[in-house]
């Protein structure tokens, strides 16, 4: 869809903070980039492996806590935080995936819900490590070695999040043109047939799940160092629901879809601030409408339009 | 026949489901370059044998040797990695992928470069991709689906879906192809074309084990037949000899004239 126009898209994304001009909108851009990264990681499970998970926010939270705790209590340089977060989140992802991926479909989704709740509860009650429901505050802002850049400013942090987002998006694109990614898709489409062509279904799923949780960990670390306050609520169902909405509304199984979905979520969240909790109803309605009328998400509208154009041009 | 000419050999293959013995002490072998037919009336245990050979479930007892390796009880994907690929009785494709992508998705065994190669667009990755694409195109041409390459698999008519299934199986680069009732639901004309295709598959150097109901297909294409009834092998040999075997005539009596 954006083939050939990629440099333009990157350029536009690059100058966005200057275009929007004010700090509040720049703050929303950072949130968008981080959410887009998280949505892409969830998309790997929902869109590529074809399994629904309700536990994804837990890995987001694990990443945020890992990076915050290591940098505050153990002197880990902040720029290494996202890497540490990826490793720890991937570890939890691999262990939970190893157990949960033996079953499929709704049972898998329910199991991930259970594991997510367990991690949430542990975070809430292990006060010595996580400071419990009070959360951790005064987390050091992101920093890069040898560079004196103030990443508490949204217009600076935006570029960190954007670079990570673009790297992950490119990684997803590369994945889809590799034998690893084709194995993901084959497993989603028809697991017994995939096995009959030599693909180890369980290991393929475990690999995808672990990578996805590692990326969620990276997103969590960036989020924590940006907002500088984290609470166990990061792991709550509210975030799970938000990520699922981004992926489904944007378009699962695509790269641009979850990125757009994240943008819509962040924009609506702010636009609907006046209606308070009622916005959750709006999100629910949006999700329901998408599932029923637009199962391919918003990006499928483009494909329909482009398809019609192509058909019209040919006739 | 020299020992290493045997591609697949099965000894004492038995499968029990609770108290029911579905397959009992079956022995069979497939030579390199051979097309072996496994036939028998409904409930004879053909599919059970097939599922054990394809790795869907392990045998209760017995041995399966493939290409010099004991593969007894191996799961499906390990069998396939060794070159033993199965198809499915009910049409089984990657439904939302294009026809071409279906074959490419099946080329896992052939592809060498993984994600890292794709990320850095290495030369090895580019060469691998180009080779896979060429091979997928060649296989599609082989099953006469080249003109459908960009169509979603689920949009194909039934007969072409069955052809695509064979293309997907060939994409996995087998040395032995297990075909589970490929002629199911085909009309006589399509059946005749299928016979030609199975012969052409053998000419590509792929041995074939065929489980089939359609006698015309079986008689037309198989070098040798193994007949099962009630889980027991009752006859084996050249198609014409088997068709006149008294036991075979007895079990098929009243169902269908053998060789018709």
Coordinates of C-alpha atoms in Angstrom, one line a residue, chain A residues 11-279:
Chain A
X11 CA 9.7 12.2 6.1
X12 CA 6.2 13.2 7.1
X13 CA 6.5 11.3 10.4
X14 CA 9.8 13.0 10.9
X15 CA 8.6 16.5 10.7
X16 CA 5.2 15.8 12.5
X17 CA 6.4 17.3 15.9
X18 CA 7.2 20.6 14.1
X19 CA 3.9 20.6 12.3
X20 CA 1.8 20.1 15.4
X21 CA 3.8 22.6 17.2
X22 CA 2.5 22.4 20.7
X23 CA 3.8 20.2 23.5
X24 CA 0.5 18.6 24.2
X25 CA 0.0 17.2 20.7
X26 CA 3.7 16.2 20.7
X27 CA 3.0 14.2 23.9
X28 CA 0.2 12.4 22.0
X29 CA 2.5 11.7 19.2
X30 CA 4.9 9.9 21.6
X31 CA 2.0 7.9 23.0
X32 CA 0.9 7.0 19.5
X33 CA 4.4 5.8 18.5
X34 CA 4.7 3.7 21.7
X35 CA 1.2 2.3 21.3
X36 CA 1.8 1.5 17.7
X37 CA 4.9 -0.5 18.7
X38 CA 2.8 -2.4 21.2
X39 CA 0.0 -2.9 18.7
X40 CA 2.5 -4.3 16.2
X41 CA 3.8 -6.7 18.8
X42 CA 0.2 -7.9 19.6
X43 CA -0.4 -8.1 15.9
X44 CA 2.3 -10.8 15.6
X45 CA 0.2 -13.1 17.8
X46 CA -3.3 -12.0 16.7
X47 CA -2.5 -11.3 13.1
X48 CA 0.3 -13.6 12.1
X49 CA -0.1 -16.6 14.4
X50 CA -3.9 -16.2 14.5
X51 CA -4.3 -16.7 18.2
X52 CA -6.1 -14.2 20.5
X53 CA -4.3 -13.3 23.7
X54 CA -5.6 -11.4 26.7
X55 CA -2.3 -11.4 28.4
X56 CA -0.3 -9.0 26.3
X57 CA -0.5 -6.0 28.7
X58 CA 1.3 -8.1 31.3
X59 CA 4.4 -8.2 29.1
X60 CA 4.1 -4.4 28.5
X61 CA 4.1 -4.0 32.3
X62 CA 7.0 -6.5 32.8
X63 CA 9.0 -4.4 30.4
X64 CA 8.2 -1.1 32.1
X65 CA 9.0 -2.5 35.6
X66 CA 12.1 -4.3 34.5
X67 CA 13.7 -1.2 33.0
X68 CA 12.5 1.1 35.8
X69 CA 13.7 -1.2 38.6
X70 CA 17.1 -2.0 36.9
X71 CA 17.9 1.6 36.2
X72 CA 16.8 2.9 39.6
X73 CA 18.0 0.2 41.9
X74 CA 20.8 -1.5 40.0
X75 CA 22.4 1.4 38.1
X76 CA 21.7 0.0 34.7
X77 CA 22.2 2.8 32.0
X78 CA 18.8 3.8 30.9
X79 CA 19.5 3.2 27.2
X80 CA 20.1 -0.4 28.0
X81 CA 16.7 -0.6 29.8
X82 CA 14.7 -1.5 26.7
X83 CA 17.1 -4.4 25.9
X84 CA 16.9 -5.7 29.4
X85 CA 13.1 -5.3 29.3
X86 CA 13.0 -7.3 26.0
X87 CA 15.0 -10.1 27.6
X88 CA 12.9 -10.4 30.8
X89 CA 9.6 -10.0 29.0
X90 CA 10.7 -12.7 26.4
X91 CA 11.7 -15.0 29.3
X92 CA 8.2 -14.7 30.8
X93 CA 6.7 -15.0 27.3
X94 CA 8.6 -18.2 26.5
X95 CA 7.7 -19.8 29.8
X96 CA 4.0 -18.9 29.6
X97 CA 3.9 -19.6 25.9
X98 CA 5.5 -23.0 26.5
X99 CA 2.6 -23.9 28.7
X100 CA -0.3 -22.1 27.0
X101 CA 0.4 -22.7 23.4
X102 CA -0.2 -26.4 23.7
X103 CA -3.9 -25.5 23.4
X104 CA -5.5 -23.3 20.8
X105 CA -8.4 -21.0 20.2
X106 CA -10.7 -19.7 23.0
X107 CA -9.0 -21.9 25.6
X108 CA -5.7 -20.4 24.8
X109 CA -7.2 -16.9 25.0
X110 CA -8.7 -17.7 28.4
X111 CA -5.4 -19.2 29.6
X112 CA -3.5 -16.0 28.7
X113 CA -6.2 -14.0 30.5
X114 CA -5.3 -16.1 33.6
X115 CA -1.6 -15.7 33.3
X116 CA -2.1 -11.9 32.7
X117 CA -4.1 -11.7 35.9
X118 CA -1.5 -13.6 37.9
X119 CA 1.3 -11.3 36.7
X120 CA -0.9 -8.3 37.5
X121 CA -1.7 -9.6 41.0
X122 CA 2.0 -10.4 41.7
X123 CA 3.0 -6.9 40.6
X124 CA 0.3 -5.4 42.8
X125 CA 1.3 -7.3 46.0
X126 CA 5.1 -7.7 45.7
X127 CA 5.5 -4.4 47.4
X128 CA 9.2 -4.9 48.2
X129 CA 10.1 -5.1 44.5
X130 CA 7.3 -3.1 42.8
X131 CA 6.1 -0.7 45.5
X132 CA 2.7 -2.3 45.0
X133 CA -0.3 -0.3 44.0
X134 CA 1.5 3.0 44.6
X135 CA 3.6 2.3 41.6
X136 CA 7.1 3.6 40.9
X137 CA 7.6 7.3 40.4
X138 CA 10.6 9.4 39.5
X139 CA 11.8 6.9 36.9
X140 CA 14.9 8.4 35.2
X141 CA 14.0 9.7 31.7
X142 CA 15.4 8.1 28.6
X143 CA 19.0 8.9 27.8
X144 CA 21.6 8.0 25.2
X145 CA 25.3 7.5 26.2
X146 CA 27.5 10.5 25.4
X147 CA 24.6 12.7 24.2
X148 CA 23.2 15.4 26.3
X149 CA 19.6 15.3 25.1
X150 CA 16.6 16.1 27.3
X151 CA 14.3 13.2 26.6
X152 CA 11.7 14.5 29.0
X153 CA 10.6 16.7 26.2
X154 CA 8.0 15.0 24.0
X155 CA 9.4 16.3 20.7
X156 CA 12.7 14.6 21.6
X157 CA 11.3 11.3 22.9
X158 CA 9.1 11.1 19.9
X159 CA 12.1 10.4 17.7
X160 CA 13.3 7.6 20.0
X161 CA 9.9 6.0 19.9
X162 CA 9.6 6.6 16.1
X163 CA 13.0 5.0 15.3
X164 CA 12.1 1.9 17.4
X165 CA 8.6 1.8 15.7
X166 CA 10.1 2.0 12.2
X167 CA 12.7 -0.6 13.0
X168 CA 9.9 -3.0 14.3
X169 CA 7.7 -2.2 11.3
X170 CA 10.6 -3.0 9.0
X171 CA 11.3 -6.1 11.0
X172 CA 7.7 -7.2 10.5
X173 CA 7.9 -6.6 6.8
X174 CA 11.2 -8.6 6.6
X175 CA 9.6 -11.3 8.6
X176 CA 6.8 -11.7 6.1
X177 CA 9.4 -12.3 3.3
X178 CA 11.3 -14.9 5.2
X179 CA 10.7 -18.6 5.8
X180 CA 10.1 -17.9 9.5
X181 CA 7.3 -15.5 8.7
X182 CA 5.7 -17.7 6.0
X183 CA 5.7 -20.5 8.7
X184 CA 3.8 -18.1 11.0
X185 CA 1.2 -17.5 8.3
X186 CA 1.0 -21.2 7.3
X187 CA 0.3 -22.1 10.9
X188 CA -2.4 -19.4 11.2
X189 CA -4.1 -20.6 8.0
X190 CA -4.0 -24.3 8.5
X191 CA -1.9 -25.9 11.3
X192 CA -2.2 -29.6 10.2
X193 CA -1.3 -28.7 6.6
X194 CA 1.6 -26.6 7.9
X195 CA 2.9 -29.6 9.8
X196 CA 2.6 -31.8 6.8
X197 CA 5.0 -29.5 4.9
X198 CA 7.6 -29.8 7.7
X199 CA 6.8 -26.8 9.9
X200 CA 6.9 -27.5 13.7
X201 CA 3.7 -25.8 14.7
X202 CA 4.4 -25.6 18.4
X203 CA 7.9 -24.2 18.0
X204 CA 6.8 -21.7 15.4
X205 CA 4.0 -20.4 17.7
X206 CA 6.4 -20.3 20.6
X207 CA 8.9 -18.3 18.6
X208 CA 6.3 -15.8 17.5
X209 CA 4.8 -15.5 20.9
X210 CA 8.2 -14.9 22.5
X211 CA 9.2 -12.3 20.0
X212 CA 5.9 -10.5 20.4
X213 CA 6.3 -10.4 24.2
X214 CA 9.9 -9.2 23.9
X215 CA 8.7 -6.3 21.7
X216 CA 5.9 -5.5 24.2
X217 CA 8.6 -5.3 26.8
X218 CA 10.5 -2.8 24.8
X219 CA 7.4 -0.7 24.5
X220 CA 6.8 -0.9 28.2
X221 CA 10.4 0.3 28.9
X222 CA 10.0 3.3 26.6
X223 CA 6.6 4.1 28.2
X224 CA 8.0 4.0 31.7
X225 CA 11.0 6.2 31.0
X226 CA 8.8 8.6 29.2
X227 CA 5.9 9.0 31.6
X228 CA 8.3 8.4 34.6
X229 CA 5.5 6.9 36.6
X230 CA 4.2 3.4 36.4
X231 CA 1.6 1.4 38.3
X232 CA 0.4 -2.1 38.1
X233 CA -2.6 -0.8 36.1
X234 CA -0.3 -1.1 33.1
X235 CA -1.1 -4.8 33.2
X236 CA -4.8 -4.4 33.6
X237 CA -7.5 -5.4 31.2
X238 CA -8.0 -1.8 30.2
X239 CA -4.6 -1.9 28.3
X240 CA -5.3 -5.4 26.9
X241 CA -8.6 -4.1 25.5
X242 CA -6.9 -1.0 24.1
X243 CA -4.3 -3.0 22.3
X244 CA -6.8 -5.4 20.9
X245 CA -9.0 -2.5 19.6
X246 CA -5.9 -0.9 17.9
X247 CA -5.1 -4.1 16.1
X248 CA -8.6 -5.1 15.1
X249 CA -9.9 -1.7 14.2
X250 CA -6.7 -0.9 12.2
X251 CA -6.4 -4.2 10.5
X252 CA -4.9 -7.4 11.9
X253 CA -2.2 -9.2 9.9
X254 CA -1.0 -6.0 8.3
X255 CA 1.8 -3.7 9.3
X256 CA 0.2 -0.3 8.6
X257 CA -3.1 -1.4 10.2
X258 CA -2.1 -1.6 13.9
X259 CA -0.1 1.6 13.4
X260 CA -3.2 3.4 12.2
X261 CA -5.3 1.7 14.8
X262 CA -3.0 3.1 17.5
X263 CA -3.4 6.6 16.0
X264 CA -7.1 6.3 16.1
X265 CA -7.1 5.1 19.6
X266 CA -5.0 7.9 20.9
X267 CA -6.9 10.5 19.0
X268 CA -10.3 9.2 20.1
X269 CA -9.1 8.9 23.7
X270 CA -8.4 12.6 23.7
X271 CA -11.3 13.7 21.6
X272 CA -13.7 11.9 23.9
X273 CA -12.2 13.0 27.1
X274 CA -15.2 15.3 27.7
X275 CA -17.6 12.3 27.8
X276 CA -15.6 10.6 30.5
X277 CA -16.1 6.8 31.0
X278 CA -18.6 6.8 28.2
X279 CA -15.8 6.7 25.8

